[in-house]
Amino acid sequence: MATGCLSASKVPEVPGLDLFRGRWFHTGHWPKEGVDFSGQRVGVIGTGSSGVQAIPLIAEQAAELTVFQRTPNFVLPARNHPIDPEHQRDVKSRYAEVRQAARESGFGIAVPTPTRSALEVAPEERQARYESVWYDEDNNLVDMLVSYNDMITSQAANDTAAQFVRDRIAEIVEDPETAAALQPHDHPFGTKRPCLGTNYYETFNLPHVRLVNVRKTPIVEITHRGLRTTQEEFEFDDLVFATGFDAMTGALTAVDIRGRGDVKLEDKWHAGPRTYLGIQVAGFPNLFTITGPGSPSVLSNMITSIEQHVEWVADAIASMRAEGLSTMEPTVEAEDAWTAHVDEVGHMTLYPTADSWYMGSNVPGKPRVFMPYIGGVGVYRQKCDEVAANGYEGFVRSGARQAVGAGRPSSPAG
Ligand SMILES: Cc1cc2nc3c(=O)[nH]c(=O)nc-3n(C[C@H](O)[C@H](O)[C@H](O)COP(=O)(O)OP(=O)(O)OC[C@H]3O[C@@H](n4cnc5c(N)ncnc54)[C@H](O)[C@@H]3O)c2cc1C
């Protein structure tokens, strides 16, 4: 299954969408030909990664734009720019080294590992570091998180970065009430996916852009003309849902996958996903999940993690072929131990304190479990390699292949 961690999109749980007479779009299914919002009255629901990037562009075209925000996010400037040729040459001249450093790193990105606490450096030094992240053209998503070694484990350390971003918001956004509504206070920096934006906060200074805080005035229903909150009725030509995804498990459980004893994957995961290494599920022989829950996946540069999984799974299948075996699945014990480890490491951090899609909190009824593995991409890769080197420790591999090399693999035992 290479169905993606963020591919099962969701629209808000408010009634009435079928009544709406205008156009509506989900950012995860954007029309390939593009959308022209010129002269339109547009409502955008959602201010996560997709909303943050869509809002400034829609504002450039729309006659009126109303943004419905439930949770303000921390948005760092993307500072997209042509890559300096010298920088390109440098990276390409030591490509193998850079890629290897990414594979061994915490987040799958080759950045220096922090060694000091945010609380042990002088406030001026901290400020200078955060300013360099904010203003540096070559910044990247994890630069703030890797500023200090306790950014995701210490609330006090994290607060220093969170306050830095809140201060920038207050500086940029002219209307104090709007600025206050855009400042995140309900989760530590980085525990919801930090966003990169271009002119995001600046967009709220435009006269035709308005922010509606749906924490204060929730959306009650979508109507044929727009939508209604507890306080006001809105009319729109277009609605844009930037409301995210049933992350990590949604695309897997959307398929009616059944394992031994006809057990549905969805039922097996009723209390949260259980996997061994995020790659396999006990009772589901030969089901492999690329960047599955319980692996670094969405907490990493996904290209690094996807490659690692694809290579590991290909090697595992090749090894079965070579040994004339046909099925592979984890033991329940290995799965239990790994799932407990993923949970334990997750709870050593601030991540579980946030209502995030990492925790399943954005989908009503979804169990609240920290799904990705935060032990680090390098550590995780090492563990996977050790498991393979030890004869696929924790997996049961069995069954004689019926027609080795005959072209068609035998079907999984079930
Ligand atoms: C707003 C946003 C920002 C992101 N930013 C980053 C980032 O900065 N860095 C990063 O590394 N990653 C980022 N990601 C994550 C991104 O999803 C992955 O990097 C990358 O797309 C994952 O590739 P994939 O092939 O695993 O999954 P996808 O690209 O999601 O591909 C999965 C494919 O499977 C298909 N599929 C799903 N279910 C079925 C089915 N039942 N039958 C047939 N086909 C099916 C889907 O249609 C899709 O084509 C971001 C994602 C989003 C939404």
CSV table of C-alpha atoms and ligand atoms in Angstrom, one decimal:
chain,number,residue,atom,x,y,z
A,1,MET,CA,0.0,0.0,0.0
A,2,ALA,CA,1.6,3.2,-1.2
A,3,THR,CA,-1.7,5.1,-0.8
A,4,GLY,CA,-0.2,8.1,1.0
A,5,CYS,CA,-0.5,9.5,4.5
A,6,LEU,CA,-2.3,12.6,3.4
A,7,SER,CA,-4.6,11.5,0.5
A,8,ALA,CA,-7.9,10.6,2.1
A,9,SER,CA,-9.4,14.1,2.2
A,10,LYS,CA,-12.2,15.2,4.5
A,11,VAL,CA,-14.8,18.0,4.5
A,12,PRO,CA,-16.1,19.5,7.7
A,13,GLU,CA,-18.8,17.7,9.6
A,14,VAL,CA,-21.5,20.3,9.0
A,15,PRO,CA,-24.7,19.6,7.2
A,16,GLY,CA,-25.9,21.1,4.0
A,17,LEU,CA,-23.0,20.8,1.5
A,18,ASP,CA,-25.4,19.2,-1.0
A,19,LEU,CA,-27.6,22.3,-0.9
A,20,PHE,CA,-24.8,24.7,-1.9
A,21,ARG,CA,-25.5,26.2,-5.3
A,22,GLY,CA,-22.0,27.7,-6.0
A,23,ARG,CA,-18.8,25.9,-6.8
A,24,TRP,CA,-16.9,24.1,-4.1
A,25,PHE,CA,-13.4,22.6,-4.0
A,26,HIS,CA,-11.1,20.6,-1.7
A,27,THR,CA,-7.5,21.6,-1.7
A,28,GLY,CA,-6.5,17.9,-1.9
A,29,HIS,CA,-8.4,17.5,-5.2
A,30,TRP,CA,-7.6,20.7,-6.9
A,31,PRO,CA,-8.7,20.9,-10.6
A,32,LYS,CA,-5.7,20.4,-12.8
A,33,GLU,CA,-6.8,23.2,-15.1
A,34,GLY,CA,-6.8,25.6,-12.1
A,35,VAL,CA,-9.6,27.8,-10.7
A,36,ASP,CA,-10.3,31.4,-11.6
A,37,PHE,CA,-11.7,33.3,-8.6
A,38,SER,CA,-11.7,36.7,-10.2
A,39,GLY,CA,-14.6,38.8,-9.0
A,40,GLN,CA,-15.9,36.0,-6.8
A,41,ARG,CA,-17.0,36.0,-3.2
A,42,VAL,CA,-15.0,33.1,-1.7
A,43,GLY,CA,-15.1,31.4,1.6
A,44,VAL,CA,-12.1,29.3,2.7
A,45,ILE,CA,-12.5,26.9,5.6
A,46,GLY,CA,-9.3,25.7,7.2
A,47,THR,CA,-5.9,27.2,8.0
A,48,GLY,CA,-3.5,24.3,7.9
A,49,SER,CA,-0.7,23.8,5.4
A,50,SER,CA,-3.0,23.9,2.4
A,51,GLY,CA,-5.1,26.8,3.6
A,52,VAL,CA,-2.1,28.9,4.5
A,53,GLN,CA,-0.7,28.5,0.9
A,54,ALA,CA,-4.1,28.9,-0.9
A,55,ILE,CA,-5.4,31.9,1.0
A,56,PRO,CA,-2.9,34.5,-0.3
A,57,LEU,CA,-3.3,33.4,-3.8
A,58,ILE,CA,-7.1,33.3,-3.7
A,59,ALA,CA,-7.0,36.8,-2.1
A,60,GLU,CA,-5.1,38.1,-5.2
A,61,GLN,CA,-8.1,37.2,-7.4
A,62,ALA,CA,-11.3,37.2,-5.3
A,63,ALA,CA,-13.5,40.2,-4.8
A,64,GLU,CA,-14.1,39.2,-1.2
A,65,LEU,CA,-12.4,36.5,0.8
A,66,THR,CA,-13.6,35.2,4.2
A,67,VAL,CA,-11.4,32.8,6.0
A,68,PHE,CA,-13.0,30.5,8.6
A,69,GLN,CA,-10.3,29.5,11.2
A,70,ARG,CA,-10.8,27.0,14.0
A,71,THR,CA,-7.1,26.7,15.1
A,72,PRO,CA,-4.5,29.3,14.2
A,73,ASN,CA,-1.2,27.7,13.2
A,74,PHE,CA,2.4,28.8,13.4
A,75,VAL,CA,3.3,30.0,9.9
A,76,LEU,CA,6.9,30.6,8.9
A,77,PRO,CA,7.8,32.6,5.7
A,78,ALA,CA,8.5,30.1,2.9
A,79,ARG,CA,10.8,32.6,1.2
A,80,ASN,CA,10.6,30.7,-2.1
A,81,HIS,CA,13.4,31.9,-4.4
A,82,PRO,CA,15.6,30.6,-7.2
A,83,ILE,CA,18.4,28.5,-5.6
A,84,ASP,CA,21.7,30.3,-5.7
A,85,PRO,CA,23.9,28.5,-8.3
A,86,GLU,CA,26.8,28.4,-5.9
A,87,HIS,CA,24.6,26.6,-3.3
A,88,GLN,CA,23.4,24.2,-6.0
A,89,ARG,CA,26.9,23.4,-7.1
A,90,ASP,CA,28.0,22.9,-3.5
A,91,VAL,CA,25.1,20.5,-2.7
A,92,LYS,CA,25.6,18.6,-6.0
A,93,SER,CA,29.3,18.2,-5.5
A,94,ARG,CA,28.7,16.3,-2.2
A,95,TYR,CA,25.3,14.8,-3.0
A,96,ALA,CA,26.1,11.3,-1.7
A,97,GLU,CA,27.3,12.8,1.6
A,98,VAL,CA,24.2,15.1,1.9
A,99,ARG,CA,21.8,12.2,1.2
A,100,GLN,CA,23.5,10.0,3.7
A,101,ALA,CA,23.4,12.7,6.3
A,102,ALA,CA,19.6,13.0,5.6
A,103,ARG,CA,19.2,9.2,6.1
A,104,GLU,CA,21.0,9.4,9.4
A,105,SER,CA,19.2,12.5,10.7
A,106,GLY,CA,16.2,13.0,13.0
A,107,PHE,CA,13.8,14.4,10.4
A,108,GLY,CA,15.3,13.0,7.2
A,109,ILE,CA,16.8,16.4,6.4
A,110,ALA,CA,20.6,17.1,6.5
A,111,VAL,CA,20.7,19.8,9.2
A,112,PRO,CA,23.1,19.9,12.2
A,113,THR,CA,21.9,18.1,15.3
A,114,PRO,CA,21.3,20.7,18.1
A,115,THR,CA,23.3,20.1,21.3
A,116,ARG,CA,22.1,22.9,23.6
A,117,SER,CA,18.9,23.6,25.4
A,118,ALA,CA,16.9,26.7,24.4
A,119,LEU,CA,17.0,27.7,28.1
A,120,GLU,CA,20.7,27.6,28.5
A,121,VAL,CA,21.5,30.3,25.9
A,122,ALA,CA,21.1,34.0,26.5
A,123,PRO,CA,17.8,35.5,25.3
A,124,GLU,CA,19.7,37.7,22.7
A,125,GLU,CA,21.4,34.6,21.2
A,126,ARG,CA,18.0,32.8,21.0
A,127,GLN,CA,16.4,35.8,19.4
A,128,ALA,CA,19.2,35.9,16.8
A,129,ARG,CA,18.8,32.3,16.0
A,130,TYR,CA,15.0,32.5,15.5
A,131,GLU,CA,15.5,35.7,13.4
A,132,SER,CA,17.9,33.8,11.2
A,133,VAL,CA,15.3,31.1,10.7
A,134,TRP,CA,12.6,33.6,10.0
A,135,TYR,CA,14.6,35.8,7.6
A,136,ASP,CA,17.0,33.3,6.0
A,137,GLU,CA,16.2,32.6,2.4
A,138,ASP,CA,17.4,29.1,2.6
A,139,ASN,CA,15.4,28.2,5.8
A,140,ASN,CA,13.5,25.0,5.8
A,141,LEU,CA,10.5,23.6,7.7
A,142,VAL,CA,12.5,22.0,10.5
A,143,ASP,CA,15.0,24.8,11.2
A,144,MET,CA,13.0,26.2,14.1
A,145,LEU,CA,12.5,22.7,15.6
A,146,VAL,CA,16.2,21.9,15.4
A,147,SER,CA,17.3,25.2,16.9
A,148,TYR,CA,17.7,23.6,20.3
A,149,ASN,CA,17.7,20.0,21.6
A,150,ASP,CA,14.6,20.4,23.8
A,151,MET,CA,12.2,22.2,21.4
A,152,ILE,CA,9.8,19.3,21.3
A,153,THR,CA,10.3,18.0,24.8
A,154,SER,CA,10.2,21.1,27.0
A,155,GLN,CA,7.2,23.4,27.1
A,156,ALA,CA,9.4,26.2,28.4
A,157,ALA,CA,11.9,25.8,25.6
A,158,ASN,CA,9.2,25.6,23.1
A,159,ASP,CA,7.5,28.7,24.4
A,160,THR,CA,10.5,30.8,23.4
A,161,ALA,CA,10.0,29.9,19.7
A,162,ALA,CA,6.2,30.1,20.0
A,163,GLN,CA,6.4,33.6,21.4
A,164,PHE,CA,8.9,34.6,18.7
A,165,VAL,CA,6.3,33.7,16.0
A,166,ARG,CA,3.4,35.3,17.9
A,167,ASP,CA,5.5,38.5,18.1
A,168,ARG,CA,6.1,38.5,14.3
A,169,ILE,CA,2.3,38.1,13.8
A,170,ALA,CA,1.6,41.1,16.0
A,171,GLU,CA,4.2,43.1,14.0
A,172,ILE,CA,2.7,42.1,10.6
A,173,VAL,CA,-1.0,42.2,11.1
A,174,GLU,CA,-2.4,45.7,11.5
A,175,ASP,CA,-5.8,45.0,13.2
A,176,PRO,CA,-5.1,44.0,16.8
A,177,GLU,CA,-8.2,41.8,17.0
A,178,THR,CA,-7.3,39.9,13.9
A,179,ALA,CA,-3.6,39.6,15.0
A,180,ALA,CA,-4.7,38.1,18.3
A,181,ALA,CA,-7.0,35.6,16.6
A,182,LEU,CA,-4.1,34.5,14.3
A,183,GLN,CA,-1.8,33.9,17.2
A,184,PRO,CA,-1.6,30.3,18.3
A,185,HIS,CA,-1.9,29.7,22.0
A,186,ASP,CA,-3.4,26.3,22.3
A,187,HIS,CA,-0.5,24.1,21.2
A,188,PRO,CA,3.3,24.1,21.3
A,189,PHE,CA,5.2,25.2,18.2
A,190,GLY,CA,5.6,22.2,15.9
A,191,THR,CA,3.2,19.8,17.6
A,192,LYS,CA,0.8,20.6,14.8
A,193,ARG,CA,2.5,20.5,11.4
A,194,PRO,CA,4.2,23.9,11.1
A,195,CYS,CA,3.2,25.7,8.0
A,196,LEU,CA,5.3,27.6,5.4
A,197,GLY,CA,3.5,30.5,3.7
A,198,THR,CA,4.1,33.4,1.4
A,199,ASN,CA,2.4,36.7,2.5
A,200,TYR,CA,0.1,34.7,4.7
A,201,TYR,CA,-0.2,37.1,7.6
A,202,GLU,CA,0.1,40.1,5.3
A,203,THR,CA,-3.0,38.9,3.4
A,204,PHE,CA,-5.1,39.7,6.5
A,205,ASN,CA,-4.2,43.4,6.1
A,206,LEU,CA,-6.1,43.5,2.7
A,207,PRO,CA,-9.4,45.4,2.9
A,208,HIS,CA,-11.4,42.6,1.1
A,209,VAL,CA,-10.1,39.8,3.4
A,210,ARG,CA,-11.8,38.9,6.7
A,211,LEU,CA,-11.0,36.3,9.3
A,212,VAL,CA,-13.8,34.6,11.2
A,213,ASN,CA,-12.9,32.7,14.3
A,214,VAL,CA,-15.1,29.6,14.3
A,215,ARG,CA,-14.0,28.7,17.8
A,216,LYS,CA,-16.1,31.7,19.0
A,217,THR,CA,-18.8,31.4,16.4
A,218,PRO,CA,-18.9,27.8,15.0
A,219,ILE,CA,-20.3,27.0,11.5
A,220,VAL,CA,-23.7,25.6,12.0
A,221,GLU,CA,-24.6,24.6,8.4
A,222,ILE,CA,-23.8,25.2,4.8
A,223,THR,CA,-26.8,26.8,3.0
A,224,HIS,CA,-27.7,27.0,-0.7
A,225,ARG,CA,-26.1,30.5,-0.7
A,226,GLY,CA,-23.1,30.1,1.5
A,227,LEU,CA,-22.9,29.2,5.2
A,228,ARG,CA,-24.3,30.1,8.6
A,229,THR,CA,-22.3,30.5,11.8
A,230,THR,CA,-23.9,30.8,15.2
A,231,GLN,CA,-23.7,34.6,14.7
A,232,GLU,CA,-24.0,35.4,11.0
A,233,GLU,CA,-25.1,34.3,7.5
A,234,PHE,CA,-22.6,34.4,4.7
A,235,GLU,CA,-23.1,34.4,0.9
A,236,PHE,CA,-20.5,32.9,-1.4
A,237,ASP,CA,-20.0,32.1,-5.0
A,238,ASP,CA,-17.3,29.6,-4.1
A,239,LEU,CA,-16.3,27.5,-1.1
A,240,VAL,CA,-12.9,26.1,-0.6
A,241,PHE,CA,-12.3,23.3,1.9
A,242,ALA,CA,-8.7,23.3,3.2
A,243,THR,CA,-9.9,20.9,5.8
A,244,GLY,CA,-7.2,18.3,5.5
A,245,PHE,CA,-7.2,14.5,5.6
A,246,ASP,CA,-8.0,11.4,7.5
A,247,ALA,CA,-4.3,11.2,7.9
A,248,MET,CA,-2.0,8.1,8.0
A,249,THR,CA,-4.7,5.5,8.4
A,250,GLY,CA,-7.6,6.9,6.2
A,251,ALA,CA,-6.4,5.7,2.8
A,252,LEU,CA,-5.6,2.3,4.3
A,253,THR,CA,-8.9,1.7,6.0
A,254,ALA,CA,-10.8,3.1,3.1
A,255,VAL,CA,-9.9,-0.1,1.3
A,256,ASP,CA,-11.7,-3.3,2.5
A,257,ILE,CA,-8.5,-5.1,3.4
A,258,ARG,CA,-9.0,-8.4,5.2
A,259,GLY,CA,-6.5,-10.5,6.9
A,260,ARG,CA,-6.6,-13.9,8.5
A,261,GLY,CA,-10.0,-15.0,9.8
A,262,ASP,CA,-11.6,-12.3,7.5
A,263,VAL,CA,-10.6,-9.6,10.0
A,264,LYS,CA,-10.9,-6.1,8.6
A,265,LEU,CA,-7.9,-3.8,9.0
A,266,GLU,CA,-10.3,-1.1,10.1
A,267,ASP,CA,-11.6,-3.4,12.9
A,268,LYS,CA,-8.1,-4.5,13.9
A,269,TRP,CA,-7.2,-0.8,14.3
A,270,HIS,CA,-10.4,0.2,16.2
A,271,ALA,CA,-8.3,1.5,19.1
A,272,GLY,CA,-5.6,3.0,16.9
A,273,PRO,CA,-3.1,1.6,14.4
A,274,ARG,CA,-1.0,-1.3,15.5
A,275,THR,CA,2.0,-2.2,13.3
A,276,TYR,CA,5.5,-3.7,13.5
A,277,LEU,CA,7.9,-1.0,12.3
A,278,GLY,CA,5.0,0.7,10.5
A,279,ILE,CA,5.6,-1.8,7.7
A,280,GLN,CA,3.5,-4.8,8.5
A,281,VAL,CA,0.4,-5.7,10.6
A,282,ALA,CA,0.0,-9.0,12.5
A,283,GLY,CA,-2.7,-11.1,10.9
A,284,PHE,CA,-2.3,-9.5,7.5
A,285,PRO,CA,0.4,-11.5,5.7
A,286,ASN,CA,2.2,-9.9,2.8
A,287,LEU,CA,0.5,-6.5,3.4
A,288,PHE,CA,3.2,-3.9,3.4
A,289,THR,CA,2.5,-0.3,4.3
A,290,ILE,CA,4.8,2.3,2.8
A,291,THR,CA,5.3,5.1,5.4
A,292,GLY,CA,2.6,3.3,7.5
A,293,PRO,CA,1.6,4.5,11.0
A,294,GLY,CA,4.4,3.6,13.5
A,295,SER,CA,7.1,4.8,11.1
A,296,PRO,CA,8.7,8.3,10.9
A,297,SER,CA,6.5,9.0,7.9
A,298,VAL,CA,4.9,12.5,8.3
A,299,LEU,CA,7.5,13.6,10.8
A,300,SER,CA,10.2,13.3,8.2
A,301,ASN,CA,11.2,14.4,4.8
A,302,MET,CA,9.0,11.8,3.2
A,303,ILE,CA,11.1,11.2,0.2
A,304,THR,CA,13.9,9.9,2.5
A,305,SER,CA,11.4,7.7,4.4
A,306,ILE,CA,9.5,6.4,1.3
A,307,GLU,CA,12.8,5.3,-0.3
A,308,GLN,CA,13.9,3.6,2.9
A,309,HIS,CA,10.6,1.6,3.1
A,310,VAL,CA,10.5,0.7,-0.6
A,311,GLU,CA,14.1,-0.5,-0.4
A,312,TRP,CA,13.5,-2.5,2.8
A,313,VAL,CA,10.3,-4.1,1.5
A,314,ALA,CA,11.9,-4.9,-1.9
A,315,ASP,CA,14.8,-6.5,0.0
A,316,ALA,CA,12.4,-8.5,2.2
A,317,ILE,CA,10.5,-9.8,-0.8
A,318,ALA,CA,13.8,-10.7,-2.6
A,319,SER,CA,15.0,-12.5,0.5
A,320,MET,CA,11.7,-14.5,0.6
A,321,ARG,CA,12.1,-15.3,-3.1
A,322,ALA,CA,15.7,-16.4,-2.6
A,323,GLU,CA,14.7,-18.7,0.3
A,324,GLY,CA,11.6,-20.1,-1.5
A,325,LEU,CA,9.2,-18.6,1.0
A,326,SER,CA,5.8,-17.1,0.2
A,327,THR,CA,4.4,-15.3,3.3
A,328,MET,CA,5.7,-12.8,5.8
A,329,GLU,CA,3.9,-11.2,8.8
A,330,PRO,CA,4.9,-9.9,12.2
A,331,THR,CA,4.3,-11.8,15.4
A,332,VAL,CA,1.7,-10.3,17.7
A,333,GLU,CA,4.5,-9.9,20.4
A,334,ALA,CA,6.7,-7.9,18.0
A,335,GLU,CA,3.8,-5.7,17.0
A,336,ASP,CA,2.7,-5.1,20.6
A,337,ALA,CA,6.3,-4.2,21.6
A,338,TRP,CA,6.7,-1.8,18.7
A,339,THR,CA,3.4,-0.1,19.1
A,340,ALA,CA,4.1,0.4,22.8
A,341,HIS,CA,7.6,1.8,21.9
A,342,VAL,CA,6.1,4.2,19.4
A,343,ASP,CA,3.6,5.4,22.0
A,344,GLU,CA,6.2,5.7,24.7
A,345,VAL,CA,8.6,7.7,22.6
A,346,GLY,CA,5.7,9.9,21.4
A,347,HIS,CA,4.8,10.6,25.1
A,348,MET,CA,8.3,11.8,25.8
A,349,THR,CA,7.6,14.8,23.6
A,350,LEU,CA,5.0,17.6,23.5
A,351,TYR,CA,3.3,16.2,20.4
A,352,PRO,CA,0.5,14.3,22.2
A,353,THR,CA,-0.5,17.6,24.0
A,354,ALA,CA,-1.9,19.0,20.7
A,355,ASP,CA,-5.2,18.2,19.0
A,356,SER,CA,-3.6,17.4,15.7
A,357,TRP,CA,-4.0,15.1,12.8
A,358,TYR,CA,-0.9,13.3,14.1
A,359,MET,CA,-3.1,12.3,17.0
A,360,GLY,CA,-6.2,11.6,14.9
A,361,SER,CA,-8.0,14.5,16.6
A,362,ASN,CA,-9.3,16.0,13.4
A,363,VAL,CA,-11.6,13.1,12.6
A,364,PRO,CA,-14.6,12.6,14.9
A,365,GLY,CA,-14.6,9.2,16.5
A,366,LYS,CA,-11.0,8.4,15.5
A,367,PRO,CA,-9.0,7.1,18.4
A,368,ARG,CA,-6.6,9.6,19.9
A,369,VAL,CA,-3.2,7.9,19.4
A,370,PHE,CA,0.1,9.5,18.4
A,371,MET,CA,0.6,7.7,15.0
A,372,PRO,CA,4.0,8.5,13.6
A,373,TYR,CA,7.3,7.3,15.2
A,374,ILE,CA,9.3,10.3,16.6
A,375,GLY,CA,12.4,8.3,17.5
A,376,GLY,CA,14.2,9.7,14.5
A,377,VAL,CA,14.8,8.7,10.9
A,378,GLY,CA,18.4,7.5,11.5
A,379,VAL,CA,17.6,5.5,14.6
A,380,TYR,CA,14.6,4.0,12.9
A,381,ARG,CA,16.5,3.0,9.8
A,382,GLN,CA,19.1,1.3,12.0
A,383,LYS,CA,16.4,-0.7,13.8
A,384,CYS,CA,14.9,-1.8,10.4
A,385,ASP,CA,18.3,-2.9,9.1
A,386,GLU,CA,19.1,-4.8,12.3
A,387,VAL,CA,15.8,-6.6,12.1
A,388,ALA,CA,16.6,-7.7,8.5
A,389,ALA,CA,20.2,-8.6,9.4
A,390,ASN,CA,18.9,-10.8,12.2
A,391,GLY,CA,16.8,-12.9,9.8
A,392,TYR,CA,13.8,-10.6,9.9
A,393,GLU,CA,13.5,-10.8,13.7
A,394,GLY,CA,9.9,-10.4,14.9
A,395,PHE,CA,8.5,-11.6,11.6
A,396,VAL,CA,7.2,-15.1,10.7
A,397,ARG,CA,8.2,-16.1,7.2
A,398,SER,CA,6.8,-19.3,5.9
A,399,GLY,CA,5.2,-21.3,3.1
A,400,ALA,CA,6.8,-22.9,0.1
A,401,ARG,CA,6.3,-21.0,-3.1
A,402,GLN,CA,4.3,-22.9,-5.6
A,403,ALA,CA,5.9,-21.7,-8.7
A,404,VAL,CA,9.2,-20.0,-8.1
A,405,GLY,CA,10.2,-17.8,-11.0
A,406,ALA,CA,7.1,-18.6,-12.9
A,407,GLY,CA,6.2,-15.0,-13.2
A,408,ARG,CA,3.1,-14.8,-11.0
A,409,PRO,CA,3.7,-14.7,-7.3
A,410,SER,CA,1.6,-17.0,-5.2
A,411,SER,CA,-1.2,-15.4,-3.4
A,412,PRO,CA,-0.8,-14.7,0.3
A,413,ALA,CA,-2.0,-17.4,2.6
A,414,GLY,CA,-5.0,-16.3,4.5
B,1,LIG,C1,-0.3,20.4,2.2
B,1,LIG,C2,0.8,19.3,2.2
B,1,LIG,C3,2.1,19.6,2.4
B,1,LIG,C4,3.1,18.6,2.4
B,1,LIG,N1,4.3,19.0,2.6
B,1,LIG,C5,5.3,18.1,2.6
B,1,LIG,C6,6.7,18.4,2.8
B,1,LIG,O1,7.0,19.6,2.9
B,1,LIG,N2,7.6,17.5,2.8
B,1,LIG,C7,7.3,16.2,2.7
B,1,LIG,O2,8.2,15.3,2.7
B,1,LIG,N3,6.0,15.8,2.5
B,1,LIG,C8,5.0,16.7,2.5
B,1,LIG,N4,3.7,16.3,2.4
B,1,LIG,C9,3.4,15.0,2.4
B,1,LIG,C10,3.2,14.4,1.0
B,1,LIG,O3,1.9,13.8,1.1
B,1,LIG,C11,4.3,13.4,0.7
B,1,LIG,O4,5.5,13.9,0.7
B,1,LIG,C12,4.1,12.6,-0.6
B,1,LIG,O5,3.1,13.1,-1.4
B,1,LIG,C13,3.9,11.2,-0.3
B,1,LIG,O6,4.0,10.5,-1.4
B,1,LIG,P1,3.2,9.1,-1.4
B,1,LIG,O7,3.5,8.5,-2.8
B,1,LIG,O8,3.5,8.3,-0.2
B,1,LIG,O9,1.6,9.5,-1.3
B,1,LIG,P2,0.7,10.4,-2.2
B,1,LIG,O10,1.5,11.4,-3.0
B,1,LIG,O11,-0.4,10.9,-1.4
B,1,LIG,O12,0.2,9.3,-3.3
B,1,LIG,C14,-0.7,8.3,-2.9
B,1,LIG,C15,-1.5,7.9,-4.2
B,1,LIG,O13,-2.3,6.8,-3.9
B,1,LIG,C16,-3.5,7.0,-4.5
B,1,LIG,N5,-4.5,6.2,-3.8
B,1,LIG,C17,-4.9,6.3,-2.5
B,1,LIG,N6,-5.9,5.4,-2.2
B,1,LIG,C18,-6.0,4.6,-3.3
B,1,LIG,C19,-6.8,3.5,-3.7
B,1,LIG,N7,-7.6,2.9,-2.8
B,1,LIG,N8,-6.7,3.0,-4.9
B,1,LIG,C20,-5.8,3.5,-5.8
B,1,LIG,N9,-5.1,4.6,-5.5
B,1,LIG,C21,-5.2,5.1,-4.3
B,1,LIG,C22,-3.8,8.5,-4.3
B,1,LIG,O14,-4.8,9.0,-5.2
B,1,LIG,C23,-2.4,9.0,-4.7
B,1,LIG,O15,-2.2,9.2,-6.1
B,1,LIG,C24,2.7,17.3,2.3
B,1,LIG,C25,1.4,16.9,2.1
B,1,LIG,C26,0.4,17.9,2.1
B,1,LIG,C27,-1.0,17.5,1.8
